[in-house]
Coordinates of C-alpha atoms in Angstrom, one line a residue:
M1 CA 0.0 0.0 0.0
S2 CA 1.2 3.5 -0.7
D3 CA 2.1 5.8 2.2
E4 CA 1.1 8.9 0.2
P5 CA -1.8 10.8 1.8
R6 CA -5.0 10.7 -0.3
I7 CA -5.9 13.6 -2.5
L8 CA -8.2 16.0 -0.9
H9 CA -11.1 17.4 -3.0
V10 CA -11.6 21.1 -2.1
L11 CA -14.3 23.4 -3.5
H12 CA -13.4 27.1 -3.4
V13 CA -16.5 29.2 -3.2
G14 CA -16.7 33.0 -3.9
P15 CA -16.6 35.5 -6.7
D16 CA -16.5 34.2 -10.3
V17 CA -12.9 33.7 -11.3
E18 CA -13.6 35.1 -14.7
T19 CA -14.2 38.5 -13.2
T20 CA -11.7 41.1 -12.0
G21 CA -10.7 41.7 -8.4
G22 CA -8.4 40.4 -5.8
M23 CA -10.6 37.6 -4.4
A24 CA -11.4 36.3 -7.9
T25 CA -7.6 36.2 -8.6
V26 CA -6.9 34.4 -5.4
I27 CA -9.5 31.7 -6.0
G28 CA -8.3 31.1 -9.5
L29 CA -4.7 30.7 -8.4
L30 CA -5.7 28.3 -5.6
A31 CA -7.7 26.2 -8.0
R32 CA -4.7 25.5 -10.1
A33 CA -2.0 25.4 -7.4
P34 CA 0.5 22.7 -8.3
G35 CA 1.7 19.8 -6.2
T36 CA -0.2 20.4 -3.0
G37 CA -2.1 17.0 -2.6
V38 CA -5.3 18.9 -3.4
R39 CA -7.6 18.6 -6.3
A40 CA -9.4 22.0 -6.3
A41 CA -12.5 23.2 -8.1
T42 CA -14.4 26.5 -7.9
A43 CA -18.0 27.5 -7.6
A44 CA -19.1 31.1 -8.3
T45 CA -21.6 32.6 -5.9
W46 CA -21.2 36.2 -7.0
A47 CA -20.5 38.2 -10.1
P48 CA -20.9 41.9 -10.8
S49 CA -23.6 41.2 -13.3
A50 CA -25.8 39.2 -10.9
R51 CA -29.0 41.0 -10.4
D52 CA -29.9 38.9 -7.4
H53 CA -26.6 39.5 -5.7
G54 CA -25.6 35.9 -6.0
L55 CA -28.6 34.4 -4.2
G56 CA -29.6 32.2 -7.1
A57 CA -26.0 30.9 -7.5
A58 CA -25.7 30.1 -3.8
I59 CA -29.0 28.2 -3.8
R60 CA -28.0 26.2 -6.9
L61 CA -24.7 25.4 -5.2
V62 CA -26.3 24.2 -2.0
A63 CA -28.8 22.1 -4.0
G64 CA -25.9 20.6 -5.9
L65 CA -24.0 19.7 -2.7
A66 CA -27.1 18.1 -1.1
G67 CA -27.7 16.0 -4.2
R68 CA -24.1 14.8 -4.8
G69 CA -24.2 12.0 -2.2
G70 CA -20.8 10.2 -2.4
R71 CA -19.4 12.7 -4.8
R72 CA -19.3 15.6 -2.4
P73 CA -16.0 17.4 -1.8
D74 CA -13.9 16.8 1.3
W75 CA -13.8 20.5 2.0
V76 CA -15.9 23.6 1.1
H77 CA -13.6 26.6 1.4
A78 CA -15.5 29.9 1.2
H79 CA -13.8 33.3 0.6
L80 CA -15.6 36.0 2.6
S81 CA -15.5 39.8 2.6
E82 CA -18.2 41.5 4.6
G83 CA -21.9 42.3 4.3
G84 CA -23.8 40.0 1.9
S85 CA -20.9 37.6 1.7
F86 CA -21.6 36.4 5.2
L87 CA -25.2 35.8 4.3
R88 CA -24.5 34.2 0.9
E89 CA -21.3 32.2 1.3
G90 CA -22.0 31.9 5.1
A91 CA -25.2 30.0 4.3
V92 CA -23.2 27.7 2.0
L93 CA -20.8 27.0 4.8
L94 CA -23.5 26.2 7.3
I95 CA -25.3 23.9 5.0
A96 CA -22.1 22.2 3.9
R97 CA -21.2 21.6 7.5
A98 CA -24.7 20.1 8.2
L99 CA -24.1 17.7 5.2
G100 CA -21.0 16.4 6.9
I101 CA -18.5 18.3 4.7
R102 CA -15.6 20.0 6.4
T103 CA -15.5 23.7 6.0
A104 CA -12.9 26.5 5.9
A105 CA -13.1 30.2 5.3
T106 CA -10.6 32.9 4.3
L107 CA -11.4 36.5 5.4
H108 CA -10.5 39.0 2.7
G109 CA -12.6 42.0 3.8
A110 CA -11.0 45.4 4.4
R111 CA -13.6 46.2 7.0
F112 CA -13.9 42.8 8.7
L113 CA -13.1 44.2 12.1
Q114 CA -15.8 46.9 11.9
F115 CA -18.3 44.5 10.3
S116 CA -17.7 41.8 13.0
S117 CA -18.3 44.4 15.7
R118 CA -21.7 45.4 14.3
H119 CA -22.8 41.9 13.4
A120 CA -21.0 39.7 15.9
T121 CA -23.8 37.2 16.1
L122 CA -23.8 36.5 12.4
V123 CA -20.1 36.4 12.1
R124 CA -19.8 34.1 15.1
L125 CA -22.5 31.7 13.7
V126 CA -20.7 31.4 10.3
L127 CA -17.1 31.1 11.6
R128 CA -18.0 28.6 14.3
S129 CA -19.2 26.3 11.5
C130 CA -15.7 26.2 10.1
S131 CA -13.0 23.7 11.0
V132 CA -10.4 26.3 10.2
V133 CA -10.5 30.0 9.5
F134 CA -7.7 31.6 7.4
T135 CA -6.8 35.3 7.9
L136 CA -4.5 37.6 6.0
G137 CA -2.8 38.7 9.2
P138 CA -2.8 39.0 12.9
H139 CA -5.6 41.6 13.4
A140 CA -8.3 39.5 11.8
A141 CA -6.9 36.4 13.5
A142 CA -7.2 38.0 16.9
R143 CA -10.7 39.1 16.3
V144 CA -11.8 35.6 15.1
S145 CA -10.1 34.0 18.2
A146 CA -12.0 36.5 20.4
L147 CA -15.4 35.7 18.8
C148 CA -14.8 31.9 18.3
P149 CA -12.2 30.7 20.8
D150 CA -12.7 27.1 19.9
T151 CA -12.1 27.6 16.2
L152 CA -8.7 26.9 14.6
V153 CA -7.3 30.1 13.1
R154 CA -4.3 30.2 10.7
P155 CA -2.9 33.4 9.2
V156 CA -2.1 32.6 5.5
L157 CA -1.2 35.2 2.9
N158 CA -2.9 35.5 -0.5
P159 CA -1.0 33.6 -3.2
V160 CA 1.0 35.3 -6.0
D161 CA 1.8 33.5 -9.3
M162 CA 5.5 34.0 -9.5
A163 CA 5.7 32.3 -13.0
E164 CA 3.0 34.6 -14.3
L165 CA 4.9 37.7 -13.0
A166 CA 8.2 36.4 -14.5
T167 CA 6.6 36.4 -18.0
A168 CA 4.8 39.7 -17.7
P169 CA 4.8 41.5 -21.1
L170 CA 6.7 44.6 -22.0
P171 CA 4.9 47.7 -20.6
T172 CA 2.5 49.6 -22.7
H173 CA 3.0 52.6 -20.4
V174 CA 6.1 53.6 -18.5
A175 CA 6.1 55.6 -15.3
D176 CA 8.3 56.1 -12.2
I177 CA 5.5 55.7 -9.7
V178 CA 2.5 53.4 -10.4
F179 CA -0.7 53.2 -8.5
G180 CA -3.1 50.3 -9.0
G181 CA -6.7 50.0 -7.8
V182 CA -10.0 51.8 -7.8
V183 CA -9.0 55.4 -8.4
G184 CA -10.8 56.9 -5.5
S185 CA -10.6 58.1 -1.9
R186 CA -10.6 54.7 -0.2
K187 CA -7.4 53.8 -2.0
G188 CA -6.0 57.3 -1.2
V189 CA -5.6 58.7 -4.6
D190 CA -6.4 62.2 -3.3
R191 CA -3.4 61.8 -1.0
L192 CA -1.2 60.9 -3.9
V193 CA -2.5 63.8 -6.1
A194 CA -1.9 66.2 -3.2
A195 CA 1.7 64.9 -2.7
W196 CA 2.7 64.8 -6.3
P197 CA 3.6 68.5 -6.9
S198 CA 6.1 68.2 -4.0
V199 CA 7.6 65.1 -5.6
R200 CA 7.9 66.9 -8.9
R201 CA 9.7 69.9 -7.3
R202 CA 12.5 67.5 -6.3
H203 CA 12.3 65.4 -9.4
P204 CA 11.0 67.6 -12.3
E205 CA 11.0 64.7 -14.8
A206 CA 9.2 62.2 -12.5
T207 CA 6.0 60.5 -13.8
C208 CA 3.1 58.9 -12.1
L209 CA 0.5 56.6 -13.6
L210 CA -2.9 55.8 -12.0
C211 CA -4.2 52.4 -13.2
G212 CA -7.7 51.1 -12.4
P213 CA -11.4 51.8 -12.7
P214 CA -12.6 55.3 -11.8
G215 CA -13.9 55.8 -8.3
D216 CA -15.3 58.9 -6.5
L217 CA -12.6 61.4 -7.5
P218 CA -12.4 63.7 -10.6
L219 CA -9.6 62.7 -13.0
T220 CA -9.8 65.6 -15.4
D221 CA -7.3 68.0 -13.8
L222 CA -4.3 65.9 -12.6
P223 CA -1.1 67.7 -11.8
D224 CA 1.8 67.8 -14.3
G225 CA 3.6 64.4 -14.7
M226 CA 0.6 62.4 -13.5
R227 CA -1.7 60.5 -15.9
Y228 CA -4.7 58.2 -15.7
A229 CA -4.4 55.0 -17.7
G230 CA -7.9 53.6 -17.0
S231 CA -8.5 49.9 -16.3
L232 CA -5.8 47.8 -17.8
A233 CA -5.9 44.1 -18.6
R234 CA -4.2 42.1 -15.9
S235 CA -1.2 41.2 -18.0
E236 CA -0.8 44.8 -19.2
L237 CA -0.9 46.1 -15.6
L238 CA 1.7 43.6 -14.5
G239 CA 4.0 44.8 -17.3
V240 CA 3.5 48.4 -16.3
L241 CA 4.1 47.6 -12.6
G242 CA 7.2 45.6 -13.3
S243 CA 8.8 48.5 -15.1
A244 CA 8.1 51.0 -12.3
R245 CA 10.6 52.4 -9.8
V246 CA 8.1 52.5 -7.0
A247 CA 4.6 51.2 -6.4
C248 CA 2.3 53.4 -4.3
L249 CA -1.0 52.6 -2.5
P250 CA -1.8 55.3 0.2
S251 CA -5.1 53.6 1.2
R252 CA -7.4 54.5 4.0
D253 CA -8.9 51.0 4.2
E254 CA -7.5 47.6 3.2
A255 CA -7.0 44.0 4.2
L256 CA -3.8 43.0 2.4
P257 CA -4.2 44.0 -1.3
M258 CA -2.9 41.9 -4.1
F259 CA -1.3 45.1 -5.6
V260 CA 1.1 45.3 -2.7
L261 CA 2.0 41.6 -2.8
E262 CA 2.4 41.5 -6.6
S263 CA 4.6 44.6 -6.5
L264 CA 6.9 42.9 -4.1
A265 CA 7.0 39.8 -6.1
L266 CA 8.0 41.8 -9.1
G267 CA 10.9 43.3 -7.1
V268 CA 9.3 46.8 -7.0
P269 CA 9.5 48.6 -3.6
V270 CA 6.2 49.8 -2.2
V271 CA 5.1 52.9 -0.4
T272 CA 1.8 52.4 1.4
T273 CA -0.1 53.0 4.6
P274 CA -0.2 50.8 7.7
V275 CA -3.9 50.0 7.5
G276 CA -5.5 46.6 7.8
E277 CA -2.9 43.8 7.7
I278 CA -0.4 45.8 5.7
D279 CA 1.3 46.8 9.0
Q280 CA 2.9 43.4 9.2
L281 CA 5.2 44.5 6.4
G282 CA 8.1 46.9 6.6
E283 CA 11.5 47.7 5.3
E284 CA 12.6 44.1 5.7
Q285 CA 10.1 43.3 3.0
G286 CA 10.9 46.3 0.8
V287 CA 7.9 48.4 2.1
A288 CA 7.8 52.0 3.4
L289 CA 4.9 52.6 5.7
V290 CA 3.7 56.2 5.9
D291 CA 0.6 57.9 7.3
G292 CA -1.8 59.7 5.1
D293 CA -0.1 63.1 5.3
P294 CA 0.7 64.2 1.8
A295 CA 3.9 65.9 2.9
R296 CA 5.3 62.7 4.4
L297 CA 4.1 60.7 1.4
A298 CA 5.9 63.1 -1.0
A299 CA 9.1 63.0 1.1
T300 CA 9.1 59.2 1.1
L301 CA 8.5 58.9 -2.6
G302 CA 11.1 61.6 -3.3
D303 CA 13.7 59.8 -1.2
L304 CA 13.2 56.5 -3.0
L305 CA 13.4 58.1 -6.4
A306 CA 16.7 59.7 -5.4
D307 CA 18.3 56.5 -4.2
P308 CA 18.6 53.8 -6.8
A309 CA 20.7 51.6 -4.6
R310 CA 18.1 51.6 -1.9
R311 CA 15.4 50.8 -4.4
A312 CA 17.4 47.9 -5.7
E313 CA 18.0 46.5 -2.2
W314 CA 14.4 46.8 -1.2
G315 CA 13.4 45.2 -4.5
R316 CA 15.6 42.2 -3.7
R317 CA 14.1 42.0 -0.2
G318 CA 10.6 42.1 -1.5
L319 CA 11.1 39.5 -4.1
A320 CA 12.8 37.1 -1.7
W321 CA 10.1 37.5 0.9
A322 CA 7.3 37.0 -1.7
Q323 CA 9.0 33.8 -3.0
E324 CA 9.2 32.4 0.5
N325 CA 5.8 33.5 1.9
C326 CA 3.2 34.1 -0.8
S327 CA 4.1 32.0 -3.9
V328 CA 1.2 29.8 -5.0
E329 CA 3.3 26.8 -3.9
A330 CA 4.0 28.2 -0.4
V331 CA 0.4 29.2 0.2
G332 CA -0.9 25.9 -1.3
R333 CA 1.3 23.9 1.1
A334 CA 0.1 26.0 4.1
L335 CA -3.5 25.4 3.3
T336 CA -3.1 21.7 2.7
T337 CA -1.2 21.3 6.0
S338 CA -4.1 23.0 7.8
Y339 CA -6.8 21.0 6.0
R340 CA -5.0 17.8 7.1
A341 CA -4.4 18.9 10.6
A342 CA -7.9 20.3 11.3

């Protein structure tokens, strides 16, 4: 008889992997993670075009699980943000658990701490149904442990496809500073716009490119040297980001955004704010943490632009850290270890 552990069948539940967004990217990567002793599939319970907010998809998924009999997965792993996610994917977890399927959840939401304070009963009900809860960092982990002290909690980073990043195409746009995300106040674009004239006074030829869908800020009167590229295809954004000197995300509210992780995995130093789980990063990972003050943001960006040796060293640190901690292979192994231990 073989001593190899049997393959685990895991169903990842959450946003449609064909849509854009960090959670969809994560689910797609985990579904094809190599060599982890897991055979993964995905089930979409939400898409931007869904008029019923994913209710129909969740009902169909639950009906399918109930009717599978011996073909049920070993694990249902739901990817949760806040709000309707805890009702929709939360219901899937509760019913899967009632059917005898082991359940796991990953918490991706930027506002999980606030949401769990306002809706503690709902959050406790859903997370208690899980054999293991994965968080992106220590803050969410502490909150889950406080709400559900008997539930196993494991901090695990989102995965990054290092092979995909290594083959990113040549950039269609080139800029010294690149921002990626919804171009609005939550992501701190107003802070970057306010800081930019000071950066340009130190570096008159510096350029900044804003990449992403429009948010709640006007984009018609940007300062000199700053351009809006719109929403780029994923491969195009990776090419642009890989050619940048610095990535910048001065957000007001985040969990642990893929833009930061992918920048580090491309060897690009990051300037960002210590919000959500980002504050577990620092100079050892090639990250400069600044508050939202435009003057301090401008000073940090200007200092990095002026110091190519420091940028190169930080880029090496970020790449090494990403390879060790958030490659698809590393994250896949961490999840599989937790599935088997739970």
